[in-house]
Each structure stands twice: as structure tokens, then as C-alpha cells.
Short mmCIF file of C-alpha atoms in Angstrom, two decimals:
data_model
loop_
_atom_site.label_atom_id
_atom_site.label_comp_id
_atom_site.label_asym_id
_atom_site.label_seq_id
_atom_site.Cartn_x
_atom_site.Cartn_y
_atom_site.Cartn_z
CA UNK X 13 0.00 0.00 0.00
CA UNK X 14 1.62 3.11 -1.03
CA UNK X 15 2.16 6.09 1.65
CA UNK X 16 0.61 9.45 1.01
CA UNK X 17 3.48 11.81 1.01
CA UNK X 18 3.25 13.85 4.50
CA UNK X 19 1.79 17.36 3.52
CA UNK X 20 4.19 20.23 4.19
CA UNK X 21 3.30 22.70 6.77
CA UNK X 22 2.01 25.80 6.37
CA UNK X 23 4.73 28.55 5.87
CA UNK X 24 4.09 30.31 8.67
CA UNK X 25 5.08 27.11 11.03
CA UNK X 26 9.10 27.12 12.40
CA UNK X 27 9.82 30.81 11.55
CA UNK X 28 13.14 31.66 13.54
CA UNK X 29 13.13 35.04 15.31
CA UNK X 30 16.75 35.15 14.73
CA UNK X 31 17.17 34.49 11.12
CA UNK X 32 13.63 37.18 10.59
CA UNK X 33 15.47 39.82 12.92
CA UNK X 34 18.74 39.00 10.07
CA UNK X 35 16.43 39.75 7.19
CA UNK X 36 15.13 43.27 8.83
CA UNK X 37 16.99 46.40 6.97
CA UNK X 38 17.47 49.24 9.58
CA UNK X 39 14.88 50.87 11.34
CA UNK X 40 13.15 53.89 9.07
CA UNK X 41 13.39 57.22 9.32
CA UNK X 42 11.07 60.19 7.98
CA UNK X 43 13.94 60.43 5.05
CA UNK X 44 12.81 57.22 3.92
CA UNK X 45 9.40 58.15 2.80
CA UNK X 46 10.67 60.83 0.63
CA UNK X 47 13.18 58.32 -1.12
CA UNK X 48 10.19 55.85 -1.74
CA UNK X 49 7.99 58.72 -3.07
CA UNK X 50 10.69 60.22 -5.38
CA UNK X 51 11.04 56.87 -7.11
CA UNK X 52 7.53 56.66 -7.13
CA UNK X 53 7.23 59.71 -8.70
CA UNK X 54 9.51 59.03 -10.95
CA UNK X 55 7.83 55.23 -11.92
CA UNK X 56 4.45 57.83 -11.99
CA UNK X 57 5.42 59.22 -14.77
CA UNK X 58 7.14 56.67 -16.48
CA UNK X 59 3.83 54.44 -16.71
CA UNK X 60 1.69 57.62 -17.26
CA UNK X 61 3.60 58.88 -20.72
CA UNK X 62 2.43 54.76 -21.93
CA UNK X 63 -0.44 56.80 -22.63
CA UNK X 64 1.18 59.76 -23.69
CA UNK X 65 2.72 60.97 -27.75
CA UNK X 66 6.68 61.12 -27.92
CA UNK X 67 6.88 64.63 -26.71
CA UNK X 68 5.40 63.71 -23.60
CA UNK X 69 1.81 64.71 -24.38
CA UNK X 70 -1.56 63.14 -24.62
CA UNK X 71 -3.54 63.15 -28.20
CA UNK X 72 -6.75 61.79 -28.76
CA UNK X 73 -6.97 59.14 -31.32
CA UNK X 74 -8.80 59.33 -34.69
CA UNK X 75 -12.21 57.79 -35.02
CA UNK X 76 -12.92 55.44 -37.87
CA UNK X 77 -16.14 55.03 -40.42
CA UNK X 78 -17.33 52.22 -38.66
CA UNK X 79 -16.96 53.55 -35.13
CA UNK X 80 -18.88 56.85 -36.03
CA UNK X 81 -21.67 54.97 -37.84
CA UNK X 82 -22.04 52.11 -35.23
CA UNK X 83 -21.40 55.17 -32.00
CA UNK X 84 -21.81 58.85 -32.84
CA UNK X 85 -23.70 59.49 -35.41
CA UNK X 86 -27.08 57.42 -36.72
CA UNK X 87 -25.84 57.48 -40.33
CA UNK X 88 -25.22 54.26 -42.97
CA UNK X 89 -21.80 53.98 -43.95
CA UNK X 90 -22.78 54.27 -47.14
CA UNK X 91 -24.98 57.42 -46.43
CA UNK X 92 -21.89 58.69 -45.26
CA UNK X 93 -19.89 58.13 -47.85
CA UNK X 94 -22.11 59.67 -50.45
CA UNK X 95 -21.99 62.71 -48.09
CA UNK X 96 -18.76 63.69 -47.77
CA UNK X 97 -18.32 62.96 -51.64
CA UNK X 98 -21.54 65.52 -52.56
CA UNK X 99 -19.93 67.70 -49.83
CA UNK X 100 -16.20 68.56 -50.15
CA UNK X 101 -15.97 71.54 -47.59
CA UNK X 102 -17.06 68.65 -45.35
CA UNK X 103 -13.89 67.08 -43.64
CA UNK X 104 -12.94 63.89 -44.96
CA UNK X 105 -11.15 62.45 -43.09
CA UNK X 106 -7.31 60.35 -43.78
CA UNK X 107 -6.77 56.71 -45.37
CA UNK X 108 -8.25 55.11 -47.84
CA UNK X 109 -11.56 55.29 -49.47
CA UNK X 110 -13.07 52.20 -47.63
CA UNK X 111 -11.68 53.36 -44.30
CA UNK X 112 -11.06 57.25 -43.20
CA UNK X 113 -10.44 57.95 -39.93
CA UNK X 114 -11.48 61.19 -38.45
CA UNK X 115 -10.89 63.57 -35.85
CA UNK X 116 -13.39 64.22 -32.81
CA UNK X 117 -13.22 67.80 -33.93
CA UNK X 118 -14.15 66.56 -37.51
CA UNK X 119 -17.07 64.32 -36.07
CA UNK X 120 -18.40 67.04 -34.25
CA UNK X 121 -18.57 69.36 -37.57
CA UNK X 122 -20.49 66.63 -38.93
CA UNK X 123 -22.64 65.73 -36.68
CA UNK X 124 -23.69 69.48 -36.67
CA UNK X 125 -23.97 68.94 -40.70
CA UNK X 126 -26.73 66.07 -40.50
CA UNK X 127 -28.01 67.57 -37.83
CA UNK X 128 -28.95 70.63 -39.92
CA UNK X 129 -29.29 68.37 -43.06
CA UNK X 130 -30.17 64.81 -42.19
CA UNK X 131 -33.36 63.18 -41.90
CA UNK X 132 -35.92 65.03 -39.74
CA UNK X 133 -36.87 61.45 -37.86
CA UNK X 134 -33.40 60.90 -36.74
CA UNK X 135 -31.43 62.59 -33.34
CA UNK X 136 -27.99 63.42 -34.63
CA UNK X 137 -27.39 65.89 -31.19
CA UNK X 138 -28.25 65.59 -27.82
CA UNK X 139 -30.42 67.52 -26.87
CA UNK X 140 -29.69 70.44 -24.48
CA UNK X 141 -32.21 73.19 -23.05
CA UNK X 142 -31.40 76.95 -23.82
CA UNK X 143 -31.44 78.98 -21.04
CA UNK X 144 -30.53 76.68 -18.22
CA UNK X 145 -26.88 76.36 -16.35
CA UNK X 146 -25.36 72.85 -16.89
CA UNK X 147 -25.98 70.22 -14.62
CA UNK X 148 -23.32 69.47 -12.14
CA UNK X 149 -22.35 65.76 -11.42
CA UNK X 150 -20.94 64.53 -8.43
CA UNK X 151 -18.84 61.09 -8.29
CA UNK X 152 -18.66 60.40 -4.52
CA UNK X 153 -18.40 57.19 -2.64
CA UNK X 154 -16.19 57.32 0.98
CA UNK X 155 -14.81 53.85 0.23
CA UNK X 156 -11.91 54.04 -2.17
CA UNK X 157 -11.50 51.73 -4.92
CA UNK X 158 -15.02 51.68 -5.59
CA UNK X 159 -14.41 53.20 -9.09
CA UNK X 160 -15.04 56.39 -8.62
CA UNK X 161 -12.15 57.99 -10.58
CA UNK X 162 -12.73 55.85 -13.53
CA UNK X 163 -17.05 56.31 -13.85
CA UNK X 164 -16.01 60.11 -13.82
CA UNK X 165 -14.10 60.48 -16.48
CA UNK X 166 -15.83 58.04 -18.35
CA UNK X 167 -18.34 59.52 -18.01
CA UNK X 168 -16.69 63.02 -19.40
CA UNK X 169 -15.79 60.62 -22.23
CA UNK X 170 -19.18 59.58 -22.91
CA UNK X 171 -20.67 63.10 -22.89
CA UNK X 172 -17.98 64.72 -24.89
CA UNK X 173 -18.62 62.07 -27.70
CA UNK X 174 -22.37 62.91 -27.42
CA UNK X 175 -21.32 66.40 -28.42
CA UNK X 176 -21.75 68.27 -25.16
CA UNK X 177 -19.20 70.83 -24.04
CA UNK X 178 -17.46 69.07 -20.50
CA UNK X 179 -15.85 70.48 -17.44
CA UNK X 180 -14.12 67.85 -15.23
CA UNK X 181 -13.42 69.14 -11.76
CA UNK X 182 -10.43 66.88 -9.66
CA UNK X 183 -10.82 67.39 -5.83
CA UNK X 184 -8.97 64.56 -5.28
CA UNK X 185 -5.52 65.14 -4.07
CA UNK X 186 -4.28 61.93 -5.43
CA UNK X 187 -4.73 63.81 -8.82
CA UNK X 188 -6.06 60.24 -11.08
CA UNK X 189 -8.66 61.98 -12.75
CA UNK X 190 -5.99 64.88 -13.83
CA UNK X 191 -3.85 62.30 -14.84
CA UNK X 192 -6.00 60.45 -17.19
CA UNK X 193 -7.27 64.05 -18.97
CA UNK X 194 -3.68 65.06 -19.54
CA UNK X 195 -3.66 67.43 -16.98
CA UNK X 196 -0.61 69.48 -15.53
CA UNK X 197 -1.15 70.89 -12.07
CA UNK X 198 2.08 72.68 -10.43
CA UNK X 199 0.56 73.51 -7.49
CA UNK X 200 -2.54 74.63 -4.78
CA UNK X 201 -3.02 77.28 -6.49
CA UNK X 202 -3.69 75.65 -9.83
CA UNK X 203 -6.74 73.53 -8.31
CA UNK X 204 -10.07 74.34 -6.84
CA UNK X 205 -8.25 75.63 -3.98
CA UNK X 206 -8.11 79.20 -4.76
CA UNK X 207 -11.70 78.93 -5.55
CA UNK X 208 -12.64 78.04 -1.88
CA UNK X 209 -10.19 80.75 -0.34
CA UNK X 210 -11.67 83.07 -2.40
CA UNK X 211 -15.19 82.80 -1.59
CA UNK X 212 -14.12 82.68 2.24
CA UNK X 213 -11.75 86.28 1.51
CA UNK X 214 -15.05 87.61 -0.28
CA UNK X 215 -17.27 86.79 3.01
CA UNK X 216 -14.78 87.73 5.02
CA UNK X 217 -14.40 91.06 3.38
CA UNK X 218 -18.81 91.21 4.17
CA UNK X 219 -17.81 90.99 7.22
CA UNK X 220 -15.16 93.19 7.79
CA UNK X 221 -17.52 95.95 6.42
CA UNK X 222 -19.85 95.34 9.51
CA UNK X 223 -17.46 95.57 11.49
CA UNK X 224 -16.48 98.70 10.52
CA UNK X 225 -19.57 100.26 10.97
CA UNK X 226 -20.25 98.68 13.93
CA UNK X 227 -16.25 100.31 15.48
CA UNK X 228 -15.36 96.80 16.25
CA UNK X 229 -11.94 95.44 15.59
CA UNK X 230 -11.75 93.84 11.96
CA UNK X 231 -10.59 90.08 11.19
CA UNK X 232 -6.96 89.78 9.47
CA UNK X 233 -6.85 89.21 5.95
CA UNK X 234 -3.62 87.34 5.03
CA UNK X 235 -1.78 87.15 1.94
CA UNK X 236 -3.35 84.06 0.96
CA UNK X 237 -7.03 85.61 0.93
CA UNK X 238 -5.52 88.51 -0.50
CA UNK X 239 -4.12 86.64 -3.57
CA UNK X 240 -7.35 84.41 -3.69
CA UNK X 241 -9.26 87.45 -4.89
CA UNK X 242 -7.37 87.90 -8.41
CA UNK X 243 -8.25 83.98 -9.36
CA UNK X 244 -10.80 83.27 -11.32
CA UNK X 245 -11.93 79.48 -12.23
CA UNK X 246 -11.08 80.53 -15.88
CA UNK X 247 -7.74 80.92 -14.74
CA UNK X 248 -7.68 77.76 -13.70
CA UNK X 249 -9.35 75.74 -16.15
CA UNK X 250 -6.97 73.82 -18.84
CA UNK X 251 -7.79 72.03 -21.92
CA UNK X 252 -6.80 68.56 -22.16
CA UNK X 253 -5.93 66.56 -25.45
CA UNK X 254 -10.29 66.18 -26.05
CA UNK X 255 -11.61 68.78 -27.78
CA UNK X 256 -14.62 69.58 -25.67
CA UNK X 257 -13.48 68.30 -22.36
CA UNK X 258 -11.92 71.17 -19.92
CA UNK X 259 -10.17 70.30 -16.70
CA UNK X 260 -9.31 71.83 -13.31
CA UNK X 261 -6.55 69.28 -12.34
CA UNK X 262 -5.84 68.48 -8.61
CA UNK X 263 -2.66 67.31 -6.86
CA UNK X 264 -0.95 66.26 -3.69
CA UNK X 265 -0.96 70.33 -1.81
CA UNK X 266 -4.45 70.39 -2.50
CA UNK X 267 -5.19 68.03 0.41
CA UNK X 268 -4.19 71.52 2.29
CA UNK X 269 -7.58 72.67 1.86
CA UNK X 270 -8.68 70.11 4.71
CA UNK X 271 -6.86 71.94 7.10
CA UNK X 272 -7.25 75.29 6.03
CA UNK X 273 -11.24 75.21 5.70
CA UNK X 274 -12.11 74.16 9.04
CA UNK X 275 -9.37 77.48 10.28
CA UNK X 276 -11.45 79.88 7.81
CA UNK X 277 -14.69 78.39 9.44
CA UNK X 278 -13.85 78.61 13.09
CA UNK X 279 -12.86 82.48 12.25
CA UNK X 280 -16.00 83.31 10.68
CA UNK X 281 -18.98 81.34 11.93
CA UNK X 282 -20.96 82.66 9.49
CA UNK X 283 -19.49 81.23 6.62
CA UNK X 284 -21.45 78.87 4.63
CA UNK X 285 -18.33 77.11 3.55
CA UNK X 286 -20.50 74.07 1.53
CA UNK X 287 -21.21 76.80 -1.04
CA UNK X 288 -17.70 77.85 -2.02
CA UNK X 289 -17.31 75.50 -4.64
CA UNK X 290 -20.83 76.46 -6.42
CA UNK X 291 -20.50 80.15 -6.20
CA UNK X 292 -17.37 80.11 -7.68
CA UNK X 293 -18.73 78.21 -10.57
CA UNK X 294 -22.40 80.11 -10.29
CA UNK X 295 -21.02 83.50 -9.94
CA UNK X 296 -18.39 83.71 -12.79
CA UNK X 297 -20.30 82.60 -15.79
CA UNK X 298 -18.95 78.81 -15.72
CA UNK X 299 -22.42 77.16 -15.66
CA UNK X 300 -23.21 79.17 -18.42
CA UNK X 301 -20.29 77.92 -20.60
CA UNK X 302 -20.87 74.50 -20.07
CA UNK X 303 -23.36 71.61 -20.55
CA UNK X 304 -22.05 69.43 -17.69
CA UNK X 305 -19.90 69.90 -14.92
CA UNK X 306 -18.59 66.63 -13.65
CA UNK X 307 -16.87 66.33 -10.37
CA UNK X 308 -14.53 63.55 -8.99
CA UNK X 309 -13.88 63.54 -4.78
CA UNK X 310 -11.38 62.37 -2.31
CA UNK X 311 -12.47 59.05 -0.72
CA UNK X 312 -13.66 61.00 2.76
CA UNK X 313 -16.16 62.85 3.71
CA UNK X 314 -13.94 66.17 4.13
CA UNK X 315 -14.65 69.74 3.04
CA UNK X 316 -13.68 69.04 -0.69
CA UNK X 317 -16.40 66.17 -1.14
CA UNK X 318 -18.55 68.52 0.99
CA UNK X 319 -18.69 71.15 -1.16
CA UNK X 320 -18.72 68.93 -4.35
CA UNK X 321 -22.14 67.00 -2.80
CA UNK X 322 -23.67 70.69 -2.20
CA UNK X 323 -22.95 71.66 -5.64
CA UNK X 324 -24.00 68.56 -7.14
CA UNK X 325 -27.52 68.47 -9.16
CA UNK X 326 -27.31 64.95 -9.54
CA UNK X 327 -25.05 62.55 -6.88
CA UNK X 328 -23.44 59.28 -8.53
CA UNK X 329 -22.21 56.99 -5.64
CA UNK X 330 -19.89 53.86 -7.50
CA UNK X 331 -19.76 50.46 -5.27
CA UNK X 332 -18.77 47.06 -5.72
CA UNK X 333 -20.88 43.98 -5.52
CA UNK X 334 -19.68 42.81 -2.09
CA UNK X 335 -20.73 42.91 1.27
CA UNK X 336 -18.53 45.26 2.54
CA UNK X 337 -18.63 48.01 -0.27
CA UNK X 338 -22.64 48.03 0.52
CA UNK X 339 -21.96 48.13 4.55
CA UNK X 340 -19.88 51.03 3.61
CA UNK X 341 -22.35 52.88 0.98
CA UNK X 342 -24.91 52.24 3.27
CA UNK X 343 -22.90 54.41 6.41
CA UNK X 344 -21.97 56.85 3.06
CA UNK X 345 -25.65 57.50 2.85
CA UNK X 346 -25.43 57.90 7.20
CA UNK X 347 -23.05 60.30 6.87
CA UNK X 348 -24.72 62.58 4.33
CA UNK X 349 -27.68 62.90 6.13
CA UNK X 350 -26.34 62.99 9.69
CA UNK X 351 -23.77 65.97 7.50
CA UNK X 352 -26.52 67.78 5.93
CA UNK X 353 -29.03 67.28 8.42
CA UNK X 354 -26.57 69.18 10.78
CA UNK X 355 -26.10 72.15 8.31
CA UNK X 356 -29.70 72.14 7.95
CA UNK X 357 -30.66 72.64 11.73
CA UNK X 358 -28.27 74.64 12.23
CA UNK X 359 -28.49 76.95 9.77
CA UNK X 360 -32.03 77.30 9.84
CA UNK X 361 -32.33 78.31 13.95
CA UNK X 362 -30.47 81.23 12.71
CA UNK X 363 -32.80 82.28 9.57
CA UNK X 364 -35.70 81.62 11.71
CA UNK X 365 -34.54 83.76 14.86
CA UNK X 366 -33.75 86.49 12.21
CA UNK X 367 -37.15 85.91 10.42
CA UNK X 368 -35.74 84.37 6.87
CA UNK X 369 -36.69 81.79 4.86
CA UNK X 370 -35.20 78.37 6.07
CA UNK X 371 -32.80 76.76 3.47
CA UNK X 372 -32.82 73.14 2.18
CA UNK X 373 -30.22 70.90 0.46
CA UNK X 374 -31.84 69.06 -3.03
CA UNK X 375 -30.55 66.66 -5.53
CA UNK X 376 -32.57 66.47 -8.70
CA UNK X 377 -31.29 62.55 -8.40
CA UNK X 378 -28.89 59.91 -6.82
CA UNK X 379 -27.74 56.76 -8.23
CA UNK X 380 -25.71 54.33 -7.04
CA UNK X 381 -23.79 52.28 -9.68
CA UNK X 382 -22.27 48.89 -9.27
CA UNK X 383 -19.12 48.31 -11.16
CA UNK X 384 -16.39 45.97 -11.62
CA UNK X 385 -18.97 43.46 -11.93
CA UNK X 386 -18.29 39.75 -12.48
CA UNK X 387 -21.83 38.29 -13.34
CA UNK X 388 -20.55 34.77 -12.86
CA UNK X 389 -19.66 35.26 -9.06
CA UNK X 390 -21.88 38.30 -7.59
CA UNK X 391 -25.41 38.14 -9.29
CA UNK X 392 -26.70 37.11 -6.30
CA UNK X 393 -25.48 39.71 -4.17
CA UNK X 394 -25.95 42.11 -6.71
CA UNK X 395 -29.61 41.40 -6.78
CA UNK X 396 -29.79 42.35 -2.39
CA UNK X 397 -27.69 45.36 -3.14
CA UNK X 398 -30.64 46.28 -5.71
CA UNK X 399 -33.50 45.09 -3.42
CA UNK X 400 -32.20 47.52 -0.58
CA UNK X 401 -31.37 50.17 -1.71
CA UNK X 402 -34.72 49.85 -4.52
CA UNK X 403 -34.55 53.51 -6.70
CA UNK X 404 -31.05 54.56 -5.71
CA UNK X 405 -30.19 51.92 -7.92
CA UNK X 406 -28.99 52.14 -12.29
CA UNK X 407 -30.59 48.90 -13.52
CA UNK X 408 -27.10 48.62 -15.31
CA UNK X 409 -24.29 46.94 -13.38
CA UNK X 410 -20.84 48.02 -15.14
CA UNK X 411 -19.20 45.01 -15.64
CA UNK X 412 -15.37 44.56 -15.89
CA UNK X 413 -13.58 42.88 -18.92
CA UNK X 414 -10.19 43.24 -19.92
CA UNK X 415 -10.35 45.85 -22.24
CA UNK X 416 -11.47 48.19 -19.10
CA UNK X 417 -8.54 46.26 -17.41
CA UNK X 418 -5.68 47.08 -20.37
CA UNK X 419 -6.88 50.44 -20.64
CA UNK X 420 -6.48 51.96 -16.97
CA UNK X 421 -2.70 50.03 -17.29
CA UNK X 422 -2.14 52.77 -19.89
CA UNK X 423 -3.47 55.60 -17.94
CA UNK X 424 -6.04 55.98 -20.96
CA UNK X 425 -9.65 55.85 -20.51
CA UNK X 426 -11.75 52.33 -23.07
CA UNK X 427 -13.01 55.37 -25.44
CA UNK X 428 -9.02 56.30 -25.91
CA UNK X 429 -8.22 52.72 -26.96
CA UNK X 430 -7.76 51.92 -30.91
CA UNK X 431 -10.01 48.71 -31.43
CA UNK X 432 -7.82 47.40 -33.91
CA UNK X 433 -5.74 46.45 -30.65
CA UNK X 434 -8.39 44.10 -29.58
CA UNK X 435 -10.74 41.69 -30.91
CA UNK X 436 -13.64 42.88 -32.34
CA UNK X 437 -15.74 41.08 -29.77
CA UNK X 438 -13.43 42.46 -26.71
CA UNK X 439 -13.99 46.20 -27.87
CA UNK X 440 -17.66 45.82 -28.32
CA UNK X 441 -18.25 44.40 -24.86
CA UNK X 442 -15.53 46.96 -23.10
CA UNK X 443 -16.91 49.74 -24.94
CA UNK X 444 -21.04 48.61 -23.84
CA UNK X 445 -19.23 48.80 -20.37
CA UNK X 446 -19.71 52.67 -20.17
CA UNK X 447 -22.32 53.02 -22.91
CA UNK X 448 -24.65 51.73 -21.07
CA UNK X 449 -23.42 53.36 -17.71
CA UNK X 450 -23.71 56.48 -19.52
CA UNK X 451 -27.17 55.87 -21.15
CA UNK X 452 -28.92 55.50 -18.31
CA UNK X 453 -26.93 58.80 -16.12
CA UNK X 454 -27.81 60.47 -19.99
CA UNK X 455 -31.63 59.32 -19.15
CA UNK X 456 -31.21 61.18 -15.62
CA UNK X 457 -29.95 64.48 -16.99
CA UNK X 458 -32.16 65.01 -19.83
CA UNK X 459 -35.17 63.82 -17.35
CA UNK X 460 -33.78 66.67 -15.03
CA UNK X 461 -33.42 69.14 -17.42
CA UNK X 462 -36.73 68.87 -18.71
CA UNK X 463 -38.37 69.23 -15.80
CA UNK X 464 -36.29 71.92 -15.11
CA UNK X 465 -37.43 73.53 -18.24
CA UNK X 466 -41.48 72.95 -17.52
CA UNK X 467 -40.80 74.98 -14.65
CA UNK X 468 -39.31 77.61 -15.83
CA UNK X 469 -42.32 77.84 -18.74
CA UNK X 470 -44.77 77.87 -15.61
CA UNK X 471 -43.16 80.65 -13.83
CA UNK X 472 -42.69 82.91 -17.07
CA UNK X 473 -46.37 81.99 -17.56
CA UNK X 474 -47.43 83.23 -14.08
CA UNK X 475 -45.27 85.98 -14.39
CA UNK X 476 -47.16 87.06 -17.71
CA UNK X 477 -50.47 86.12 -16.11
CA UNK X 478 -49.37 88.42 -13.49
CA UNK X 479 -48.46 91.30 -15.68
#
């Protein structure tokens, strides 16, 4: 009868203290840390130009025939073909006959072309209210690695090939989002920080002037606040290798603002600090030049993601099908109402001892999004996630494939990636990924704005009725 060989032990059985206490390096000093970030800095940027052209830049690839039939624009190839040849100011694209390949700028001009000239049954743009600000979208879970980063600009992606005009806001000090876009950021004072200390020097500056009057002793105003007041977000705003996608980028300093905020607040108890980040945005025109305004947040619930969930019309919260990305989404939702709640009480004793209308936070709509979704192993789960938290919920659950994989390995976003680097099959299903993600957020907006729009007919009809 043969023996059955005697299983190892585990590797964690016999260790010597000795021998471990030989393989220790010595003990590590603050110094250390910078060493390990400067080579990860260095590594950074190495992996990021992957994505990059030669001269260290990012460029946004040309779009073929098929892709703009089959994606952007409800035309036949053929249609198209007999287009452009009836229509030489038209651009037409490089390569051969059977297979130009166009710019997004290009696809744009002709989208606007069958729009004005294409068959009166068909949508060739998305449609877009005039007369109402864009719509601001916040990405915002406080778990990381949720996918937060990646649905935003995605998401940016999506839009901009619908042919709307795209701001992408990074509060993120980790600065992912400004490195997929492109995005150079040298320091604080070339993110949304400036922004916030301005709107604080501005209500300071309210307050100063009551002061005054009143012959009590005015509140300092540093150099910082001083120097706040001559940004503007359009001095901050960069354009990144898309066309009509605009960035304010974020890195590490900006995580300063955390600090700083809570000083500013404690100063002036009067300052509504949540509604920095939309006055700066309402006040200066921004909403105006814009059709949506998407924001990407820290994974905390700090002042930045604050002021991004205040500013937000609609709130997009990314999780994972597993138990303990719901536990956390579902304390997420604890925290903005136990947060808001707060602001709310507290805010409105004051308006009501000084007889003013009591304020209220809204959100046209929330969503929360599962992605990185492996149908084979999490349906289940996927289906209590749904069943809890009902409406909150996109019907769509992003799945993961390895297109989505390859691409975020190249610091480039699945709409970035040439499908002639994949199977056919592999782009299709990648691609459908955020498609569908962004068909049903697409659904939300255009729901929102035209509801938005119905009310503003019924107020300029009361105000005529009136008159």
C-alpha cells in the first residue's frame, strides 16, 4: 500500500526570530518616505507617458467610419460616404476610401452637418435646453476603490462624444482623474483651492464691512485671501488633449484645503463654507459655458467632497458587488444625512430667529452604480444590493472585462483605446461597459433638465399672467 506523502506545513510554522530579525533592513526614518515617493514619482510618470505621444503629451486618437456609424452618429456607412463625396468643404477624413479615420473635432462638424441636413426622424445631437446652467455631477463614494475615478471620467468621455461641451473638476488630491485628462497641475493654487479661499476672503471682506460700521476690531486678511481674490476658475481651467473636455486638475498640496477650511470656518462662523465650490462656478459665468460639470472627490467625507455633494444636481455613488462596499455605501448614505441634516438645523435656527426663509439641500437625483462586476460570481449579491437600496439603484451593473482592465494600465480611458488592438468582440463588450453606464446617467440628466425647463415655462407663464 503506497504512503501518502506527508503534507508540508504551512509557511508560517518554524519561523526563527533570529534568522527574521537578520532579514530586517534598519529601522526607518522620515527620510525614507521621501526616497520611496521620489522613485515613485519618478515610476508615476514613467507608466503615465504609456499613454502619452513622444513629446510627452496626450492626443486623442482618430475615429474610424465604422466607429462613427455604429457610435456617434445614426448614419449608414454608405450614407456617409455619399456625403462627404456631394460635400467637399465637409472634412474627410485620412486613409483610404473604404476606411477614413477622423478627428473628434471633424465628427463634431459633422454631426452638426446632418443635424442641420439629415433626416428630420433621426437625433444626430443631444439635446440640451437653452437657457438653463449645466448640470453638475458629483462622483462620490467614501470607500476608495469603488471606481469612482474611472465612472467620472468616463463619463466626461461619454458626454464629450455625445457632443456636449465638458468640465471635469479633480478634488482629489491623489490627482487620477488629472492624470487620465492630460492634466498638468504645479501647485494649490492651480486647483479648486483658490476657488474656496476666495469665496471665504469675499465673506470675510462682508464681514469686515460690519465691522467697521459697527467700530469693532476687523478680522486679518492674510496674503493668501488677499491673492485668492485675483483667481478666477477661468484661470484655472486647462484644456486637455479632447476637444470639448476642460479640466481643473488636482494634486498632492491640495489636500491643504482640509486643514485650512475648518481654520477659515472657526474664524467666521458665518461662513457657509459648503457653497464655495458652487459660487465660484455660479457667480463667474462657468455654468453658463458649459453643458455638464462633472466632479470627482477624495475618498472622505472632508470639506472638498462637501462642497462637491452641495454643488451637485445629480449625486453618482460607484460600489462594488460585495458585502462590505454596501456596509460602507450604506454608512456613506449615514453620513450625508447625519452631514446635511446638521447644516440644515443649524443653519435654519439662525434664519428663523432672524425671520428668513429656512434653506434646504436638493438633488434632482442619486444613483448608485455597481461596477467591476463579475456576473458569474456576484449576481446574487448584486440582486440584495438592488433590493435595498430599490430607486437609488442604475438597472445597469458596469461590468469589468479586460479591455477596461488594459486600458487603466495605460493611464487611458476604453473610449481612448484603438479597437484594432483588440478583438472585435473584446472592444464591443468593453466599450457597452460605459455606454450603457452612460445611457442610463444620460436618461437622468435630460429627465432633469426637462423638468427643469417645464418649470421655468410655468413661472414665465405666471409671471405674464401676473403682468
Amino acid at each position: 500500500m503506497a504512503l501518502t506523502p506527508k503534507a508540508p506545513p504551512p509557511p508560517y510554522f518554524n519561523i526563527d526570530p533570529a534568522k527574521a530579525a537578520s532579514r530586517l533592513g534598519e529601522p526607518i526614518d522620515t527620510a525614507r518616505f521621501a526616497k520611496a515617493a521620489a522613485f515613485a514619482a519618478k515610476g508615476r510618470d514613467d507608466l503615465a507617458k504609456r499613454g502619452y505621444a513622444p513629446d510627452g503629451k496626450k492626443r486623442l486618437r482618430r475615429f474610424s467610419t465604422w466607429e462613427i456609424c455604429r457610435y456617434l452618429i445614426d448614419v449608414a456607412p454608405a450614407h456617409l460616404r455619399r456625403v462627404l463625396k456631394s460635400h467637399p468643404d465637409l472634412p474627410q477624413g485620412t486613409g483610404e476610401a473604404g476606411s477614413k479615420w477622423f478627428t473628434l473635432e471633424e465628427v463634431l462638424t459633422l454631426r452638426e452637418h446632418f443635424a442641420t441636413e439629415g433626416a428630420s426622424n433621426k437625433q444626430y445631437k443631444s439635446w440640451r435646453p437653452e437657457g438653463l446652467p449645466a448640470k453638475i455631477i458629483s462622483v462620490a463614494n467614501f470607500k476608495g476603490g469603488v471606481g469612482k475615478t474611472s465612472t467620472c471620467a468616463h463619463l466626461a468621455m461619454s458626454a464629450a462624444l455625445d457632443g456636449y461641451r465638458v468640465l471635469v473638476i479633480d478634488l482629489d488630491s491623489q490627482g487620477s482623474l488629472t492624470s487620465i485628462m492630460g492634466g498638468t497641475v504645479q501647485d494649490e493654487w492651480s486647483t479648486a483651492f483658490p476657488l474656496i479661499a476666495k469665496d471665504f476672503a469675499r465673506h470675510l471682506q462682508a464681514e469686515n464691512t460690519v465691522r467697521r460700521a459697527k467700530g469693532t476690531p476687523e478680522l486679518p486678511f492674510d496674503e493668501t485671501l488677499t491673492e485668492s481674490l485675483q483667481v478666477s476658475p477661468r484661470n484655472l481651467i486647462q484644456e486637455t488633449h479632447w476637444p470639448n473636455i476642460d479640466l481643473i486638475g488636482a494634486q498632492l498640496n491640495l489636500y491643504w484645503a482640509e486643514f485650512q477650511v475648518p481654520v477659515w470656518r472657526m474664524q467666521v462662523r458665518s461662513w457657509p463654507l459648503w457653497d464655495a465650490l458652487t459660487n465660484a462656478l455660479d457667480s463667474e459665468g462657468i455654468l453658463d459655458e458649459y453643458d455638464v460639470i462633472l466632479l470627482d472627490t477624495p475618498p472622505a467625507l472632508g470639506y472638498l467632497t462637501i462642497n462637491a455633494l452641495a454643488a451637485a444636481d445629480i449625486l453618482l455613488v460607484p460600489l462594488g458587488a460585495s458585502f462590505l462596499e454596501f456596509d460602507s455605501t450604506g454608512r456613506f448614505f449615514d453620513m450625508l444625512y447625519s452631514t446635511f441634516a446638521s447644516i440644515e438645523e443649524g443653519e435654519n435656527r439662525i434664519r428663523r430667529q432672524d425671520g428668513l426663509p429656512e434653506m434646504k439641500f436638493e438633488w434632482d437625483a442619486v444613483r448608485a452604480l455597481i461596477t467591476r462586476f463579475d456576473a458569474s460570481q456576484q449576481t446574487d449579491l448584486a440582486n440584495v444590493i438592488q433590493a435595498y437600496f430599490g430607486d437609488f439603484m442604475t438597472t445597469y451593473r458596469q461590468e469589468v472585462t479586460a479591455m477596461v482592465g488594459q486600458a487603466g494600465e495605460q493611464v487611458n480611458g476604453i473610449y481612448e483605446a484603438d479597437y484594432r488592438e483588440f478583438n472585435r468582440d473584446t472592444y464591443v463588450r468593453g466599450r457597452e461597459a460605459f455606454d450603457r453606464t452612460w445611457a442610463e446617467v444620460k436618461e437622468v440628466l435630460l429627465g432633469t433638465w426637462w423638468r427643469d425647463l417645464q418649470e421655468l415655462k410655468a413661472e414665465e407663464s405666471d409671471d405674464g399672467k401676473a403682468t
